[in-house]
Amino acid sequence: MPYYTSLGQIPAKRHIQFRRPDGVLYSEEVFGTEGFVGPTSTLYHIHPPTQVTGWETKYSTKSEFVETEVMRMRHLKSMDMKPKGDPVTGRVVLLGNADVEISLCVPKDAMEYHYKNGSGDECLFVHYGSGTLHTSMGTLEFHKKDYIIIPKGVIYKMVFNDPEAGDPPNRFLCIETMNTSHILPPPRYISKKTSQFLEHAPYCERDLRIPTLPMMFEDEGTFEVRIKARDCVHAYNYDHHPLDVVGWDGCYYPYCFNIDDFSPIVGKHHMPPPTHQTFEAHNFVICSFCPRVLDFHPKAIPVPYYHSNLDSDEVLYYVEGNYKARRGIGSGSFSLHPQGIAHGPHPGTVEKSLGATYTDELAVMCDTFRPLNPTKAALGIDDPDYPQSWADWKPEPVGSRSDAESSDTW
Ligand SMILES: [Fe+2]
């Protein structure tokens, strides 16, 4: 997180005596990154965070990638994926490499334990559903279309509300760092002097929802905290509730940001994807393609030009909106356009787009600087005809537009 905040009770200085009402010292924990020189928070626990009574290795999380030597465009249709597992075990990895893994979760069950990702940061994008994220640093209420950023090491339990009658099943996207880097706002949005979001940034501090009270539970008993590290999930048993922090301060904490609070930057001519950048980590970025007015030059072509993003694989997850100008794409679709091959508008869509003034598409993009590989689960929902969907190009007759429509996702 870029800015300093605090929650709950903290002493006047770091590393001084700070006592519980019964006189016992609270246990101070420095929760820091990058060898004590990166973003850090300082937490005050009722119990020493080292008080665990047992541990065991539960299951492997190592993803098996297939077709690693196949370079082709893909269209993964995820909307029919059946609910399974809980908000952690139900995550199905679809694409990944040594820097990032992208999974989709349609949870069926509630989490009966707390979880800590000890190997990477998580960016969860809630497509459908709402609920509460109980974390060691406070409570976050989450809603449809929220990004939830959970930095490495934060203990949490994700509790979904039951969907209303007629609502689709709860569903979220998970983008997780596999290279120990952290998911942060792009540095160019942030003042080097004050860590404040700058005027040109498409969102700012007011848009970020940070943890609130309550953050502490004093239940007695035995509690399981599952910790992901070294490509495995381990179960650690605590003899006290793992959410026992009475206060913390610092710049390292989970938060929510709703994609509808992203303020798109528009232009006279077509704006490139970095305009839509929302977060980044080492070797990948996350962008938000939000409803917006389109390019306003009188001869503007509002669909993206053909492009070779030579150093990136591009993944788009389509959330909602009108996708008529993109063949076969629907809500819940993933498209993967790999580096090494150009891509762009589908045949018949360029002339049709002329005169369009607005797009209501909403999509999340993840661009990676190293090739992404699919898993078996991805192949199971892959549309093998997608690479052929550009094949029937022929010159579009001038004025072929009948009702200007544009798809501005890249
Ligand atoms: Fe693209």
Short mmCIF file of C-alpha atoms and ligand atoms in Angstrom, two decimals:
data_model
loop_
_atom_site.label_atom_id
_atom_site.label_comp_id
_atom_site.label_asym_id
_atom_site.label_seq_id
_atom_site.Cartn_x
_atom_site.Cartn_y
_atom_site.Cartn_z
CA MET A 1 0.00 0.00 0.00
CA PRO A 2 1.28 3.42 -0.78
CA TYR A 3 0.23 5.41 2.26
CA TYR A 4 0.51 5.30 6.02
CA THR A 5 -2.48 4.55 8.24
CA SER A 6 -3.28 2.97 11.58
CA LEU A 7 -6.15 1.07 13.16
CA GLY A 8 -6.93 0.22 16.77
CA GLN A 9 -4.63 0.77 19.74
CA ILE A 10 -0.91 1.37 19.34
CA PRO A 11 1.71 2.76 21.74
CA ALA A 12 3.30 6.21 21.34
CA LYS A 13 6.62 4.80 20.10
CA ARG A 14 7.79 1.64 18.38
CA HIS A 15 9.41 -1.06 20.47
CA ILE A 16 8.36 0.19 23.89
CA GLN A 17 6.31 -1.41 26.64
CA PHE A 18 2.63 -1.70 25.70
CA ARG A 19 0.46 -3.68 28.08
CA ARG A 20 -2.86 -5.51 28.02
CA PRO A 21 -5.47 -4.51 30.65
CA ASP A 22 -4.23 -7.40 32.82
CA GLY A 23 -0.69 -5.99 32.76
CA VAL A 24 0.83 -8.53 30.41
CA LEU A 25 2.82 -7.10 27.51
CA TYR A 26 1.25 -7.17 24.08
CA SER A 27 3.39 -8.99 21.50
CA GLU A 28 4.75 -6.58 18.92
CA GLU A 29 5.30 -8.02 15.43
CA VAL A 30 7.09 -6.13 12.67
CA PHE A 31 5.38 -7.30 9.49
CA GLY A 32 7.80 -6.21 6.83
CA THR A 33 8.89 -6.82 3.25
CA GLU A 34 12.07 -6.70 1.22
CA GLY A 35 14.41 -7.41 4.10
CA PHE A 36 13.08 -4.68 6.43
CA VAL A 37 13.48 -1.92 3.82
CA GLY A 38 10.15 -2.36 1.97
CA PRO A 39 6.56 -1.54 2.97
CA THR A 40 5.99 -2.57 6.58
CA SER A 41 3.34 -2.56 9.28
CA THR A 42 3.75 -3.11 13.02
CA LEU A 43 1.13 -5.26 14.74
CA TYR A 44 0.28 -5.69 18.43
CA HIS A 45 -1.02 -9.15 19.32
CA ILE A 46 -2.72 -10.34 22.49
CA HIS A 47 -0.77 -13.60 22.15
CA PRO A 48 2.71 -14.16 20.74
CA PRO A 49 2.25 -14.94 17.03
CA THR A 50 4.68 -17.81 17.50
CA GLN A 51 2.24 -19.80 19.69
CA VAL A 52 1.37 -22.73 17.46
CA THR A 53 0.80 -26.27 18.69
CA GLY A 54 1.28 -28.40 15.61
CA TRP A 55 1.58 -28.46 11.88
CA GLU A 56 1.27 -30.77 8.91
CA THR A 57 1.56 -30.55 5.13
CA LYS A 58 -1.92 -30.76 3.59
CA TYR A 59 -1.67 -30.71 -0.22
CA SER A 60 0.42 -29.57 -3.15
CA THR A 61 -0.44 -26.37 -4.98
CA LYS A 62 2.06 -26.86 -7.79
CA SER A 63 0.31 -26.17 -11.07
CA GLU A 64 0.79 -28.54 -14.00
CA PHE A 65 1.03 -26.68 -17.25
CA VAL A 66 0.42 -28.31 -20.62
CA GLU A 67 1.00 -27.37 -24.25
CA THR A 68 3.93 -25.24 -23.11
CA GLU A 69 5.37 -25.28 -26.62
CA VAL A 70 2.11 -24.35 -28.35
CA MET A 71 1.78 -20.68 -29.30
CA ARG A 72 -1.79 -19.80 -30.21
CA MET A 73 -4.63 -17.51 -29.27
CA ARG A 74 -7.10 -19.00 -26.81
CA HIS A 75 -10.64 -18.33 -25.69
CA LEU A 76 -11.52 -19.92 -22.36
CA LYS A 77 -15.23 -20.05 -21.59
CA SER A 78 -15.43 -20.13 -17.80
CA MET A 79 -19.08 -19.26 -17.20
CA ASP A 80 -20.18 -22.90 -17.04
CA MET A 81 -17.59 -23.87 -14.44
CA LYS A 82 -19.38 -25.64 -11.63
CA PRO A 83 -19.10 -24.51 -7.99
CA LYS A 84 -16.47 -26.47 -6.07
CA GLY A 85 -14.42 -26.21 -2.93
CA ASP A 86 -14.22 -23.14 -0.74
CA PRO A 87 -12.79 -19.68 -1.56
CA VAL A 88 -9.27 -21.17 -1.39
CA THR A 89 -9.57 -24.82 -2.43
CA GLY A 90 -12.07 -23.93 -5.15
CA ARG A 91 -9.58 -21.85 -7.13
CA VAL A 92 -8.90 -23.43 -10.52
CA VAL A 93 -5.62 -22.27 -12.04
CA LEU A 94 -6.09 -21.66 -15.76
CA LEU A 95 -2.99 -19.78 -16.87
CA GLY A 96 0.39 -19.13 -15.33
CA ASN A 97 4.14 -18.84 -15.47
CA ALA A 98 6.98 -18.27 -13.01
CA ASP A 99 5.70 -14.75 -12.24
CA VAL A 100 1.95 -15.06 -11.92
CA GLU A 101 -0.93 -17.52 -11.81
CA ILE A 102 -4.49 -16.68 -12.85
CA SER A 103 -7.29 -18.76 -11.39
CA LEU A 104 -11.07 -18.65 -11.30
CA CYS A 105 -13.12 -19.59 -8.25
CA VAL A 106 -16.83 -20.40 -8.01
CA PRO A 107 -16.92 -21.45 -4.35
CA LYS A 108 -19.41 -24.02 -3.14
CA ASP A 109 -18.48 -24.29 0.53
CA ALA A 110 -17.56 -21.95 3.37
CA MET A 111 -13.98 -21.73 4.67
CA GLU A 112 -13.70 -23.68 7.92
CA TYR A 113 -10.24 -22.30 8.64
CA HIS A 114 -8.12 -19.19 8.21
CA TYR A 115 -5.63 -18.86 5.38
CA LYS A 116 -2.33 -17.14 4.80
CA ASN A 117 -0.61 -16.95 1.44
CA GLY A 118 3.02 -17.07 2.48
CA SER A 119 4.37 -17.14 -1.05
CA GLY A 120 2.70 -14.27 -2.89
CA ASP A 121 0.29 -11.33 -3.01
CA GLU A 122 -3.25 -11.93 -4.19
CA CYS A 123 -5.50 -9.71 -6.27
CA LEU A 124 -9.05 -11.05 -6.13
CA PHE A 125 -11.60 -9.57 -8.51
CA VAL A 126 -15.16 -10.27 -7.37
CA HIS A 127 -17.32 -10.84 -10.43
CA TYR A 128 -20.42 -11.93 -8.52
CA GLY A 129 -21.15 -11.88 -4.81
CA SER A 130 -20.49 -9.95 -1.66
CA GLY A 131 -19.32 -10.72 1.83
CA THR A 132 -16.75 -10.04 4.49
CA LEU A 133 -13.02 -10.58 4.53
CA HIS A 134 -11.95 -11.07 8.15
CA THR A 135 -8.22 -10.35 8.29
CA SER A 136 -5.50 -10.06 10.89
CA MET A 137 -5.49 -6.32 10.12
CA GLY A 138 -9.24 -5.68 10.27
CA THR A 139 -12.47 -6.20 8.41
CA LEU A 140 -13.16 -5.52 4.74
CA GLU A 141 -16.70 -5.67 3.39
CA PHE A 142 -16.46 -6.64 -0.26
CA HIS A 143 -18.94 -6.30 -3.08
CA LYS A 144 -19.45 -7.16 -6.72
CA LYS A 145 -16.71 -5.71 -8.93
CA ASP A 146 -14.26 -5.10 -6.08
CA TYR A 147 -10.59 -5.75 -6.44
CA ILE A 148 -9.37 -7.11 -3.10
CA ILE A 149 -5.62 -6.80 -2.64
CA ILE A 150 -4.29 -9.18 0.01
CA PRO A 151 -0.55 -8.82 0.57
CA LYS A 152 1.56 -11.86 1.31
CA GLY A 153 1.36 -12.98 4.93
CA VAL A 154 -2.00 -11.49 5.92
CA ILE A 155 -4.18 -14.11 7.65
CA TYR A 156 -7.77 -14.07 6.41
CA LYS A 157 -11.07 -15.84 6.06
CA MET A 158 -13.27 -14.97 3.07
CA VAL A 159 -16.97 -15.25 3.96
CA PHE A 160 -19.48 -14.84 1.13
CA ASN A 161 -23.08 -13.83 1.69
CA ASP A 162 -25.59 -16.28 0.26
CA PRO A 163 -26.67 -15.12 -3.22
CA GLU A 164 -30.17 -13.65 -3.47
CA ALA A 165 -32.76 -15.74 -5.32
CA GLY A 166 -32.01 -15.56 -9.05
CA ASP A 167 -28.48 -14.22 -8.58
CA PRO A 168 -25.60 -16.07 -10.25
CA PRO A 169 -23.25 -18.11 -8.05
CA ASN A 170 -20.49 -16.23 -6.25
CA ARG A 171 -17.46 -16.00 -8.52
CA PHE A 172 -14.07 -14.32 -8.40
CA LEU A 173 -10.86 -14.11 -10.35
CA CYS A 174 -7.54 -14.57 -8.53
CA ILE A 175 -4.27 -13.10 -9.82
CA GLU A 176 -1.41 -14.22 -7.61
CA THR A 177 2.29 -13.37 -7.67
CA MET A 178 4.59 -16.37 -7.98
CA ASN A 179 7.86 -14.41 -8.04
CA THR A 180 7.75 -12.89 -4.50
CA SER A 181 6.97 -9.42 -5.88
CA HIS A 182 4.13 -7.28 -4.54
CA ILE A 183 0.99 -5.98 -6.26
CA LEU A 184 1.00 -2.19 -6.00
CA PRO A 185 -0.37 0.87 -7.82
CA PRO A 186 1.94 1.92 -10.69
CA PRO A 187 4.75 4.11 -9.31
CA ARG A 188 4.01 6.79 -11.92
CA TYR A 189 0.68 7.46 -10.16
CA ILE A 190 2.42 8.18 -6.85
CA SER A 191 4.33 11.23 -5.62
CA LYS A 192 7.96 10.36 -4.91
CA LYS A 193 8.00 12.92 -2.13
CA THR A 194 4.78 12.17 -0.27
CA SER A 195 3.50 8.81 -1.60
CA GLN A 196 0.29 10.65 -2.49
CA PHE A 197 -1.68 9.71 -5.61
CA LEU A 198 -1.00 12.35 -8.26
CA GLU A 199 -3.62 14.33 -10.20
CA HIS A 200 -3.23 12.30 -13.39
CA ALA A 201 -3.87 8.99 -11.60
CA PRO A 202 -7.21 7.37 -12.52
CA TYR A 203 -7.94 6.68 -8.85
CA CYS A 204 -6.76 7.97 -5.50
CA GLU A 205 -6.80 7.39 -1.77
CA ARG A 206 -10.51 8.23 -1.49
CA ASP A 207 -11.32 5.23 -3.69
CA LEU A 208 -9.46 2.70 -1.56
CA ARG A 209 -11.38 0.98 1.23
CA ILE A 210 -9.01 0.03 4.00
CA PRO A 211 -9.60 -2.32 6.95
CA THR A 212 -11.99 -1.29 9.69
CA LEU A 213 -12.91 -2.62 13.12
CA PRO A 214 -13.52 -5.24 14.34
CA MET A 215 -10.17 -6.94 13.86
CA MET A 216 -9.90 -8.93 17.06
CA PHE A 217 -11.55 -12.17 18.18
CA GLU A 218 -10.88 -13.59 21.62
CA ASP A 219 -12.46 -17.02 21.17
CA GLU A 220 -10.87 -19.91 23.06
CA GLY A 221 -10.12 -23.22 21.40
CA THR A 222 -7.98 -24.61 18.62
CA PHE A 223 -7.87 -22.84 15.27
CA GLU A 224 -6.44 -24.00 11.99
CA VAL A 225 -4.48 -21.57 9.84
CA ARG A 226 -3.56 -22.96 6.45
CA ILE A 227 -0.37 -21.46 5.09
CA LYS A 228 0.62 -21.61 1.45
CA ALA A 229 4.38 -21.76 0.92
CA ARG A 230 6.86 -23.84 -1.09
CA ASP A 231 4.11 -25.00 -3.46
CA CYS A 232 2.19 -26.65 -0.62
CA VAL A 233 -0.52 -25.76 1.86
CA HIS A 234 0.41 -26.50 5.45
CA ALA A 235 -1.99 -26.60 8.41
CA TYR A 236 -0.80 -24.83 11.55
CA ASN A 237 -2.79 -25.14 14.76
CA TYR A 238 -3.16 -22.10 16.99
CA ASP A 239 -4.32 -22.40 20.59
CA HIS A 240 -5.93 -18.97 20.35
CA HIS A 241 -7.94 -17.15 17.69
CA PRO A 242 -5.47 -16.12 14.98
CA LEU A 243 -7.10 -12.71 14.58
CA ASP A 244 -5.87 -11.27 17.89
CA VAL A 245 -4.37 -7.92 16.86
CA VAL A 246 -5.49 -4.92 18.95
CA GLY A 247 -3.83 -2.34 16.73
CA TRP A 248 -1.35 -1.76 13.93
CA ASP A 249 0.14 1.00 11.85
CA GLY A 250 2.13 1.18 8.65
CA CYS A 251 1.91 0.97 4.89
CA TYR A 252 1.35 -2.78 4.39
CA TYR A 253 -2.25 -3.97 4.63
CA PRO A 254 -5.14 -5.39 2.58
CA TYR A 255 -7.66 -3.13 0.90
CA CYS A 256 -10.53 -3.03 -1.61
CA PHE A 257 -10.97 -0.94 -4.74
CA ASN A 258 -14.14 -1.13 -6.82
CA ILE A 259 -13.55 -1.10 -10.55
CA ASP A 260 -16.49 1.31 -10.98
CA ASP A 261 -14.37 3.85 -9.06
CA PHE A 262 -11.67 3.72 -11.75
CA SER A 263 -11.88 6.98 -13.75
CA PRO A 264 -11.00 6.07 -17.35
CA ILE A 265 -8.74 8.46 -19.23
CA VAL A 266 -10.05 9.08 -22.75
CA GLY A 267 -8.50 10.79 -25.74
CA LYS A 268 -8.99 12.38 -29.15
CA HIS A 269 -7.34 9.30 -30.62
CA HIS A 270 -7.22 5.76 -29.37
CA MET A 271 -5.56 5.42 -25.96
CA PRO A 272 -3.25 2.45 -25.36
CA PRO A 273 -3.72 -0.12 -22.57
CA PRO A 274 -1.26 1.52 -20.10
CA THR A 275 -3.87 4.28 -19.81
CA HIS A 276 -6.05 1.70 -18.07
CA GLN A 277 -3.36 0.36 -15.79
CA THR A 278 -4.51 -0.20 -12.23
CA PHE A 279 -1.84 -2.32 -10.51
CA GLU A 280 1.50 -3.86 -11.25
CA ALA A 281 3.94 -6.40 -9.88
CA HIS A 282 7.24 -7.63 -11.24
CA ASN A 283 6.75 -8.85 -14.81
CA PHE A 284 2.99 -8.27 -15.05
CA VAL A 285 0.38 -5.52 -14.93
CA ILE A 286 -3.36 -5.44 -14.23
CA CYS A 287 -5.58 -3.02 -16.19
CA SER A 288 -9.26 -2.05 -15.92
CA PHE A 289 -11.24 -1.53 -19.14
CA CYS A 290 -14.28 0.39 -17.94
CA PRO A 291 -17.31 1.93 -19.64
CA ARG A 292 -16.26 5.23 -21.19
CA VAL A 293 -16.75 7.68 -24.03
CA LEU A 294 -14.72 6.84 -27.11
CA ASP A 295 -12.21 8.80 -29.17
CA PHE A 296 -13.51 12.18 -30.35
CA HIS A 297 -11.46 13.00 -33.45
CA PRO A 298 -14.03 13.33 -36.31
CA LYS A 299 -12.31 10.53 -38.21
CA ALA A 300 -11.37 8.41 -35.20
CA ILE A 301 -11.47 4.63 -35.44
CA PRO A 302 -12.73 3.66 -32.01
CA VAL A 303 -11.75 -0.02 -32.08
CA PRO A 304 -8.15 -0.90 -31.23
CA TYR A 305 -5.70 -1.02 -34.11
CA TYR A 306 -3.98 -4.31 -34.96
CA HIS A 307 -1.10 -4.66 -32.58
CA SER A 308 1.88 -6.75 -31.71
CA ASN A 309 2.56 -6.34 -28.03
CA LEU A 310 5.96 -7.88 -28.62
CA ASP A 311 7.00 -8.39 -25.03
CA SER A 312 3.67 -9.39 -23.50
CA ASP A 313 1.08 -12.12 -23.35
CA GLU A 314 -2.32 -10.45 -22.98
CA VAL A 315 -5.17 -11.94 -20.98
CA LEU A 316 -8.59 -10.31 -20.82
CA TYR A 317 -11.37 -11.44 -18.49
CA TYR A 318 -14.71 -10.13 -19.70
CA VAL A 319 -17.01 -9.04 -16.89
CA GLU A 320 -20.05 -7.38 -18.42
CA GLY A 321 -21.28 -5.17 -21.25
CA ASN A 322 -22.12 -5.51 -24.91
CA TYR A 323 -19.60 -7.71 -26.72
CA LYS A 324 -21.36 -7.80 -30.09
CA ALA A 325 -18.27 -6.54 -31.84
CA ARG A 326 -16.16 -9.40 -30.51
CA ARG A 327 -17.02 -12.77 -31.93
CA GLY A 328 -17.99 -15.46 -29.48
CA ILE A 329 -16.89 -13.49 -26.44
CA GLY A 330 -19.25 -13.31 -23.48
CA SER A 331 -19.26 -12.58 -19.78
CA GLY A 332 -16.84 -14.97 -18.08
CA SER A 333 -14.69 -15.38 -21.20
CA PHE A 334 -10.92 -15.25 -21.00
CA SER A 335 -8.99 -14.36 -24.15
CA LEU A 336 -5.26 -15.02 -24.39
CA HIS A 337 -3.28 -13.30 -27.12
CA PRO A 338 0.33 -14.44 -26.93
CA GLN A 339 3.43 -12.49 -27.85
CA GLY A 340 4.79 -13.61 -31.20
CA ILE A 341 1.57 -13.04 -33.13
CA ALA A 342 -0.39 -9.89 -33.97
CA HIS A 343 -4.02 -9.49 -33.05
CA GLY A 344 -6.76 -6.90 -33.38
CA PRO A 345 -10.34 -6.31 -34.41
CA HIS A 346 -12.40 -9.14 -35.84
CA PRO A 347 -13.32 -9.03 -39.53
CA GLY A 348 -16.28 -6.80 -40.20
CA THR A 349 -15.99 -4.76 -37.02
CA VAL A 350 -13.87 -1.75 -38.02
CA GLU A 351 -16.28 0.02 -40.38
CA LYS A 352 -19.12 -0.88 -38.04
CA SER A 353 -17.41 0.89 -35.20
CA LEU A 354 -17.13 4.26 -36.95
CA GLY A 355 -19.22 6.87 -35.21
CA ALA A 356 -19.53 4.93 -31.97
CA THR A 357 -19.25 7.32 -29.05
CA TYR A 358 -19.44 5.05 -26.02
CA THR A 359 -18.54 1.54 -24.92
CA ASP A 360 -20.13 -0.17 -21.96
CA GLU A 361 -17.68 -3.07 -21.84
CA LEU A 362 -16.09 -3.96 -18.54
CA ALA A 363 -13.03 -6.21 -18.50
CA VAL A 364 -9.96 -6.93 -16.40
CA MET A 365 -6.68 -7.40 -18.22
CA CYS A 366 -3.47 -9.05 -17.06
CA ASP A 367 -0.45 -8.57 -19.30
CA THR A 368 2.62 -10.66 -18.55
CA PHE A 369 6.16 -10.15 -19.76
CA ARG A 370 6.81 -13.88 -20.01
CA PRO A 371 4.67 -16.39 -21.91
CA LEU A 372 1.69 -17.84 -20.10
CA ASN A 373 0.96 -21.55 -20.12
CA PRO A 374 -2.44 -23.19 -19.85
CA THR A 375 -3.39 -25.93 -17.40
CA LYS A 376 -5.47 -29.00 -18.21
CA ALA A 377 -8.43 -27.18 -16.71
CA ALA A 378 -7.92 -24.38 -19.24
CA LEU A 379 -7.86 -26.81 -22.15
CA GLY A 380 -11.16 -28.21 -20.90
CA ILE A 381 -12.92 -24.89 -21.52
CA ASP A 382 -10.84 -23.73 -24.49
CA ASP A 383 -12.58 -22.88 -27.76
CA PRO A 384 -10.39 -24.49 -30.44
CA ASP A 385 -12.01 -22.40 -33.19
CA TYR A 386 -11.02 -19.06 -31.69
CA PRO A 387 -7.74 -18.67 -33.60
CA GLN A 388 -9.71 -19.14 -36.83
CA SER A 389 -12.18 -16.39 -35.99
CA TRP A 390 -10.11 -13.82 -37.92
CA ALA A 391 -9.80 -16.03 -41.01
CA ASP A 392 -12.67 -14.76 -43.15
CA TRP A 393 -11.42 -11.18 -43.53
CA LYS A 394 -12.31 -9.32 -46.69
CA PRO A 395 -12.33 -5.58 -47.35
CA GLU A 396 -15.20 -3.99 -45.49
CA PRO A 397 -17.41 -1.92 -47.78
CA VAL A 398 -17.37 1.76 -46.98
CA GLY A 399 -20.35 2.72 -44.90
CA SER A 400 -21.09 -0.88 -43.91
CA ARG A 401 -21.96 0.34 -40.50
CA SER A 402 -25.62 -0.13 -39.72
CA ASP A 403 -25.62 0.72 -36.05
CA ALA A 404 -22.27 1.92 -34.78
CA GLU A 405 -20.97 -0.46 -32.16
CA SER A 406 -17.55 -0.73 -30.68
CA SER A 407 -15.58 -3.13 -28.62
CA ASP A 408 -12.66 -1.35 -27.09
CA THR A 409 -11.04 -4.15 -25.16
CA TRP A 410 -7.62 -4.97 -26.52
FE FE B 1 -4.24 -6.71 -27.34
#
